[in-house]
Coordinates of C-alpha atoms and ligand atoms in Angstrom, one line a residue:
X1 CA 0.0 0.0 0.0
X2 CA 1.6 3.5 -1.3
X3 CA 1.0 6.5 1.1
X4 CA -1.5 9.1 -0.5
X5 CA 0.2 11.5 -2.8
X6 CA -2.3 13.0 -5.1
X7 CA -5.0 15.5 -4.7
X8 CA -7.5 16.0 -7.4
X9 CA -8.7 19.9 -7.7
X10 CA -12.0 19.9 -9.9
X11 CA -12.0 23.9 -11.0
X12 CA -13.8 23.4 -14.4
X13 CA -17.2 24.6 -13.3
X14 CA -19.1 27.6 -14.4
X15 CA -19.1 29.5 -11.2
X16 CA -23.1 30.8 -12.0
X17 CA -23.8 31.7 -8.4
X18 CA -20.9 34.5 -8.7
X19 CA -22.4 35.6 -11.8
X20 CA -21.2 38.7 -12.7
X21 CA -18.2 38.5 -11.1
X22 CA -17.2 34.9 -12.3
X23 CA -18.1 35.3 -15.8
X24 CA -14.2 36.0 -17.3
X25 CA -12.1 35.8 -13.5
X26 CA -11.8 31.8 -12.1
X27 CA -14.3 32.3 -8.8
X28 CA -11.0 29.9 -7.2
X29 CA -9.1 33.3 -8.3
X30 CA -11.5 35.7 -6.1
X31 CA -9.2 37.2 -3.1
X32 CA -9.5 36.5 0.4
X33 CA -8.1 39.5 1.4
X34 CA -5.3 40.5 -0.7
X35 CA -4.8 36.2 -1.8
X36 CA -6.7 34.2 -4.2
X37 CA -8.7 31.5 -2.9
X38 CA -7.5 29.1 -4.1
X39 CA -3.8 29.5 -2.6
X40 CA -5.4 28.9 0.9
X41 CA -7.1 25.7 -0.8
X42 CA -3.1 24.7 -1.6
X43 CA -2.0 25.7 1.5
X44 CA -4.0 23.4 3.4
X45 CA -3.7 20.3 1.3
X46 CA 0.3 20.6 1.5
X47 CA -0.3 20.5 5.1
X48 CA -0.9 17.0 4.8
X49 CA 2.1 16.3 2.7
X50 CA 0.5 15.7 -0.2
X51 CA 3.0 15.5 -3.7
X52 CA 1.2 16.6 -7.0
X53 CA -1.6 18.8 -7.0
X54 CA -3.8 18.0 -9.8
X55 CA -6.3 20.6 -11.5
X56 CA -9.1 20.0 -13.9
X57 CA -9.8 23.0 -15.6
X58 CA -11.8 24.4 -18.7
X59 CA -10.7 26.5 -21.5
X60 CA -11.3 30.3 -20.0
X61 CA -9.5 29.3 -16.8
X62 CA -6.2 29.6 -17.7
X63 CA -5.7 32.8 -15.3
X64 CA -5.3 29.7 -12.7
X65 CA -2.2 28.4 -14.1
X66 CA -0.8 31.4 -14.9
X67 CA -1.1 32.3 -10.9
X68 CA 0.8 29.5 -10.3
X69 CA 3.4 29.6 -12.8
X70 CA 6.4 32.2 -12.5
X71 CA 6.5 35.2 -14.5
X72 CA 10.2 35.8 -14.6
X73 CA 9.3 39.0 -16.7
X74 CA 7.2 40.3 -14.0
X75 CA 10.0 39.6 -11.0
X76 CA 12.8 41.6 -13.1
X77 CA 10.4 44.3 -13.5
X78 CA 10.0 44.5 -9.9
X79 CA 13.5 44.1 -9.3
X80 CA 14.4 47.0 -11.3
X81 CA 11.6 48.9 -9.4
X82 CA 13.3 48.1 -6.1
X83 CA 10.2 46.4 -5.0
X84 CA 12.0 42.8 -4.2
X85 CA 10.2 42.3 -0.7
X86 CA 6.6 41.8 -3.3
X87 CA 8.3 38.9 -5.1
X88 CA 8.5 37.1 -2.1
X89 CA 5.0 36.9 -1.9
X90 CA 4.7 35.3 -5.6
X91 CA 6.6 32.2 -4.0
X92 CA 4.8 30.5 -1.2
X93 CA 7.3 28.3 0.7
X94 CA 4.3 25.6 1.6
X95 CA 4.5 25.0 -2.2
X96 CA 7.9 24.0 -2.9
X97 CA 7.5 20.3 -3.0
X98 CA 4.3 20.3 -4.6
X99 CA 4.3 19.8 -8.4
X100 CA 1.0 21.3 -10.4
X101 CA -0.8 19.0 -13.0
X102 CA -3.4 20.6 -15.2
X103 CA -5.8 18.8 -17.7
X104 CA -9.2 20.1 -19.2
X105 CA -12.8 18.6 -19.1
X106 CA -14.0 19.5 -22.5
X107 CA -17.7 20.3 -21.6
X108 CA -19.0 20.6 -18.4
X109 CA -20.8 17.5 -17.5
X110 CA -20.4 17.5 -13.7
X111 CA -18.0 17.1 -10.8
X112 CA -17.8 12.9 -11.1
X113 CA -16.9 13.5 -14.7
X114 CA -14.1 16.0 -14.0
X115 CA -13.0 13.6 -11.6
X116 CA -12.8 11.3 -14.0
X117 CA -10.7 12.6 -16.8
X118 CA -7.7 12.8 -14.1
X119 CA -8.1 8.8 -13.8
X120 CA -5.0 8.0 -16.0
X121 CA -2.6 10.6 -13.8
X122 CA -3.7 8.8 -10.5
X123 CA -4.1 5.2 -11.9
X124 CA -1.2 3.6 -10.1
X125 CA -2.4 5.0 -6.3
X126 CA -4.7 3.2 -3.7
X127 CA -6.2 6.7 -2.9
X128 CA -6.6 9.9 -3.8
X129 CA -7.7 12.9 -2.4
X130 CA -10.1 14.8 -3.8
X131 CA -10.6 18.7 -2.7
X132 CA -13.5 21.0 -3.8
X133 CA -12.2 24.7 -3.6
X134 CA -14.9 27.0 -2.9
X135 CA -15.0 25.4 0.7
X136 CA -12.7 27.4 2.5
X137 CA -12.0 25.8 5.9
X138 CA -9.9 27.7 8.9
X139 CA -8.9 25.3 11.1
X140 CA -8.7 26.5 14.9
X141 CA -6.3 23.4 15.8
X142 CA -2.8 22.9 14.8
X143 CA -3.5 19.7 12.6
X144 CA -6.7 20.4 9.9
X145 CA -8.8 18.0 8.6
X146 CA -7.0 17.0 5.9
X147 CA -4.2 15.6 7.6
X148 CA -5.9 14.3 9.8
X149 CA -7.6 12.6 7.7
X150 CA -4.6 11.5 5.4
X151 CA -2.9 9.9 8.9
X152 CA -6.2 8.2 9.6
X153 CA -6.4 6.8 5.7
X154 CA -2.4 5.7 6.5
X155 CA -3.4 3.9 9.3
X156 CA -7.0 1.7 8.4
X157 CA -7.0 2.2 4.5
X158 CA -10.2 3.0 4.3
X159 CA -11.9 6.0 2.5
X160 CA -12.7 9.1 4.0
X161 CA -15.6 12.1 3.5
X162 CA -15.3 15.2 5.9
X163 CA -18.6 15.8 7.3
X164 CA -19.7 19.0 9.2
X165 CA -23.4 18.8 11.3
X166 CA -26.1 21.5 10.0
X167 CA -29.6 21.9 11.5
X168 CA -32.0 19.7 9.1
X169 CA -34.0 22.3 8.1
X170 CA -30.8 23.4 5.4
X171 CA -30.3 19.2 4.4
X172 CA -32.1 20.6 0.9
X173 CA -28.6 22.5 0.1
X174 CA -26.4 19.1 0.9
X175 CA -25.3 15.8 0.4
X176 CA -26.5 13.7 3.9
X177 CA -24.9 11.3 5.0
X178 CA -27.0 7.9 6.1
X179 CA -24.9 6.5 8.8
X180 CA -24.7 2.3 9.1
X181 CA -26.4 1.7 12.3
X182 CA -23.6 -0.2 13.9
X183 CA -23.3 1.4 17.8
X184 CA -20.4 -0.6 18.7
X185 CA -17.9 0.2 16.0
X186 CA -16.1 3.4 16.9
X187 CA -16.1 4.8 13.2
X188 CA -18.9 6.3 12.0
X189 CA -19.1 4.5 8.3
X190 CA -21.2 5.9 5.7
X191 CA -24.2 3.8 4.2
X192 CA -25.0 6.4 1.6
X193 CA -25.1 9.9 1.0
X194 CA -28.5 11.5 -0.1
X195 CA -28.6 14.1 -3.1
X196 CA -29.9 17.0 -1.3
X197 CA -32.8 15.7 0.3
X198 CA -36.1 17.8 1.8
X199 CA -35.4 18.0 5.6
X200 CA -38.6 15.9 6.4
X201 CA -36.8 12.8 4.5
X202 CA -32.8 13.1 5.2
X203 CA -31.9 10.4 7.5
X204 CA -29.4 13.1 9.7
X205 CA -28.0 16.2 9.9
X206 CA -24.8 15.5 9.0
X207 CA -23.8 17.4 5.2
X208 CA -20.9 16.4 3.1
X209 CA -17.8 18.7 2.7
X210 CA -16.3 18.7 -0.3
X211 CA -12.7 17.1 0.9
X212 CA -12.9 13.2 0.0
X213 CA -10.8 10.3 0.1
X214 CA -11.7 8.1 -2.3
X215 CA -10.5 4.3 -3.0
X216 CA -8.9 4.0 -6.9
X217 CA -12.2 1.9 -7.5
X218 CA -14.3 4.3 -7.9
X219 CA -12.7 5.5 -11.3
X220 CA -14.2 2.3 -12.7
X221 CA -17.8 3.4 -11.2
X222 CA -17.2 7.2 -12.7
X223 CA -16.6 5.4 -16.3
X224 CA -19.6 3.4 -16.5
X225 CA -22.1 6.0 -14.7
X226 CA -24.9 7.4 -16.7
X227 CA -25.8 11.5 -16.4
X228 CA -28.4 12.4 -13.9
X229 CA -31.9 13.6 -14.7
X230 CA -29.6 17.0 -14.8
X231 CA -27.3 15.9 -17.7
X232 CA -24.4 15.6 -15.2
X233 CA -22.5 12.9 -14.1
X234 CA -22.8 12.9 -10.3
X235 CA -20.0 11.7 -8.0
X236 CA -22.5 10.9 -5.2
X237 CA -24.0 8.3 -7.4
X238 CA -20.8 6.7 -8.3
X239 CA -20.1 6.4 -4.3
X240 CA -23.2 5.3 -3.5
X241 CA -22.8 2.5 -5.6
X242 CA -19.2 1.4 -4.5
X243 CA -20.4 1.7 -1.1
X244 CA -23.1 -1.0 -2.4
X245 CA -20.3 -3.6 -3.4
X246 CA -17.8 -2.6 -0.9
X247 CA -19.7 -1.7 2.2
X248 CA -17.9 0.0 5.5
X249 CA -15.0 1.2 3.3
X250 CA -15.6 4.9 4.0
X251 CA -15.5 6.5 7.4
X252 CA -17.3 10.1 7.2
X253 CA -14.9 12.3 9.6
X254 CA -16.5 15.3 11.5
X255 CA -14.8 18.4 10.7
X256 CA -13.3 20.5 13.5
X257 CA -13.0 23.5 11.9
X258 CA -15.1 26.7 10.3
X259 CA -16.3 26.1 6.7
X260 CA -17.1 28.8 4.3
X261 CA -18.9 28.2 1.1
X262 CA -17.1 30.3 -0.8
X263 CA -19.2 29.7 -4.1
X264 CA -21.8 31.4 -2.2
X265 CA -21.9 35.0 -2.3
X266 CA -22.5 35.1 2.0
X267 CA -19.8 32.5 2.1
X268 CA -17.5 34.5 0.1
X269 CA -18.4 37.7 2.1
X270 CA -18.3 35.8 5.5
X271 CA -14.8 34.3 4.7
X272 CA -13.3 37.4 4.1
X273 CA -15.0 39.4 7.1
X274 CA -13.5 36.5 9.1
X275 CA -10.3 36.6 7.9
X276 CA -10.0 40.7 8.6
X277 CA -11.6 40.3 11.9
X278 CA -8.8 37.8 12.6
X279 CA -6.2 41.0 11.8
X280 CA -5.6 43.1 14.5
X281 CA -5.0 46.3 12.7
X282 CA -7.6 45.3 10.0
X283 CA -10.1 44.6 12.6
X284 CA -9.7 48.4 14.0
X285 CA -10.2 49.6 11.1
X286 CA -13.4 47.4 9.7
X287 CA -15.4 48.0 12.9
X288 CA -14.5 52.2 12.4
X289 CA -15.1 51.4 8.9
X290 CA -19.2 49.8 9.3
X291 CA -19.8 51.1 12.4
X292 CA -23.4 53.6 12.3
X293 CA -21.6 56.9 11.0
X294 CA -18.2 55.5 11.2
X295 CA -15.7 55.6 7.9
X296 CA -12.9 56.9 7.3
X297 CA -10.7 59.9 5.4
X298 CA -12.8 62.0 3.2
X299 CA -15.7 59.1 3.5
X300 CA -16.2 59.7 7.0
X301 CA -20.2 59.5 7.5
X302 CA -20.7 58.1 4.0
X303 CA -24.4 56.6 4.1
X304 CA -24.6 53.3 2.1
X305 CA -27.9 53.3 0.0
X306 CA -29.7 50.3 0.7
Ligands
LIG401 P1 -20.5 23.4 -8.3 O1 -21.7 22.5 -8.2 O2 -20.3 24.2 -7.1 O3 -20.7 24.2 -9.6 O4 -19.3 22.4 -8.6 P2 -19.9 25.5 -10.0 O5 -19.9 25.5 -11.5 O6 -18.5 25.5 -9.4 O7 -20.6 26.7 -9.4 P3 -22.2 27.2 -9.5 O8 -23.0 26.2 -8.7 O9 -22.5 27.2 -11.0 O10 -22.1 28.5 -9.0 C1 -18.6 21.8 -7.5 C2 -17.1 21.6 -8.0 O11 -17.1 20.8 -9.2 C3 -16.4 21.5 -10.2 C4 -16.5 22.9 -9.9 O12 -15.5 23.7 -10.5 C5 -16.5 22.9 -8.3 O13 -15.2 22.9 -7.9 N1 -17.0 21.1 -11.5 C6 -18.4 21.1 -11.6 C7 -16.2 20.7 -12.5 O14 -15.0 20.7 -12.5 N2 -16.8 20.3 -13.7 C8 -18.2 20.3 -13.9 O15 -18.6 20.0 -15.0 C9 -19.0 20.7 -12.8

């Protein structure tokens, strides 16, 4: 058994809940302050000691390569300008032993097919990760959920979902989790996962987070699953059924951390109102800033129109 080396990055959606703002920018290339999503999304995988960082992207996305790539141009230019101190910020230390793999879904026919046209760079693993980026997750604790879940994985070899508990009433939003009624095991091991389910027929309050660790098996369900009633090709279905052959093979893993849904616009807002309020000097500032008659400089009292 190989340790886990690969995480699979799906970015080749459309991004339509951003709408305008998505339209020509990557919504994975949207800051968080003054850093793109996305390089929080990298940062926490190579946490886990993770090796190749693989993105499946779409023609029009191309800005995310390009953020990754160096731009030696751009660095003498900056060099010349005396600005040196900014280049340092182009080259993220947590990244150095990460290589970046990028190959393109064609059309977009849904996150299991994305998933799928990475199969032949992750053939030869036992596992994989797989990592949706517009959850942004700030762990409080020194070890996230990723590596924690990549030690557990080491340890038992079985797959992994991160799972976060909501109040029912929002299961419509979700994928939720059926648990296998075993009280004695200490794992809690999925049954299935329900597709979004109406709160008066999901079997717990427990929602899927989009950080997997999925057995190399379920390639061979992605190939031979048929689209939805949607026209996509649904990753939840292709669990489901591997969880029908294989069952107790994945452990759903309750996430200790805060979770923003930053394809969302409140999630996108939220995650970067949390991050300044975690900023001392930014924090002073924001509360002066939205405070009733605060502002500041020559917008001092501005009134927002509502
Ligand atoms: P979402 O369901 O959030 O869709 O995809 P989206 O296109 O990103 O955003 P909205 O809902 O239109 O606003 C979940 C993940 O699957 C990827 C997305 O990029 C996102 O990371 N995805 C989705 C693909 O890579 N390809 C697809 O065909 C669909």
């Amino acid at each position: 058994m190989k340790n886990l080396n690969k995480a699979i990055i799906p970015v080749a959606g459309l991004g339509t809940r951003l709408f305008p703002a998505t339209k020509a920018i990557p919504k994975e290339l949207l800051p968080i302050l003054d850093k793109p999503l996305i390089e929080y999304i990298v940062e926490e995988i190579s946490l886990s000691g993770v090796k190749e960082v693989i993105f499946v992207t779409r023609s029009g996305k191309e800005s995310i390569k390009n953020h990754f790539a160096r731009d030696l141009k751009l660095e003498n230019n900056l060099k010349k300008l005396g600005k040196k101190n900014i280049i340092e910020a182009f080259h993220n230390p947590l990244f150095k032993n990460i290589k970046f793999k990028y190959i393109n879904q064609e059309k977009p026919l849904g996150l299991g097919h994305a998933i799928s046209c990475a199969q032949h760079l992750v053939k030869d693993e036992d596992f994989f990760l797989v990592i949706l980026p517009d959850e942004y997750i700030v762990s409080e604790r020194k070890e996230n959920d990723i590596t924690s879940m990549v030690k557990s994985n080491l340890k038992d070899k079985l797959g992994r979902i991160l799972v976060e508990k909501i109040p029912k009433k929002r299961s419509k939003n979700y994928g939720i989790i059926d648990f296998c009624k075993d009280k004695k095991s200490p794992n809690k091991f999925i049954n299935l996962i329900q597709e979004k389910p109406n709160p008066s027929e999901s079997k717990s309050n427990y929602r899927v987070v989009g950080r997997y660790i999925l057995p190399i098996e379920i390639m061979n369900f992605l190939s031979n699953e048929r689209p939805s009633a949607n026209g996509e090709i649904e990753l939840t279905s292709s669990i489901n059924k591997l969880l029908l052959k294989s069952p107790r093979t994945i452990i759903a893993q309750t996430s200790e951390s805060k979770i923003f849904d930053c394809g969302s616009k409140e999630g996108f807002l939220g995650a970067n109102i949390f991050t300044a309020m975690q900023d001392k000097i930014l924090k002073k500032q924001m509360n002066k800033l939205i405070s009733p008659g605060g502002g500041i400089g020559r917008h001092k009292g501005l009134k927002i129109p509502r």
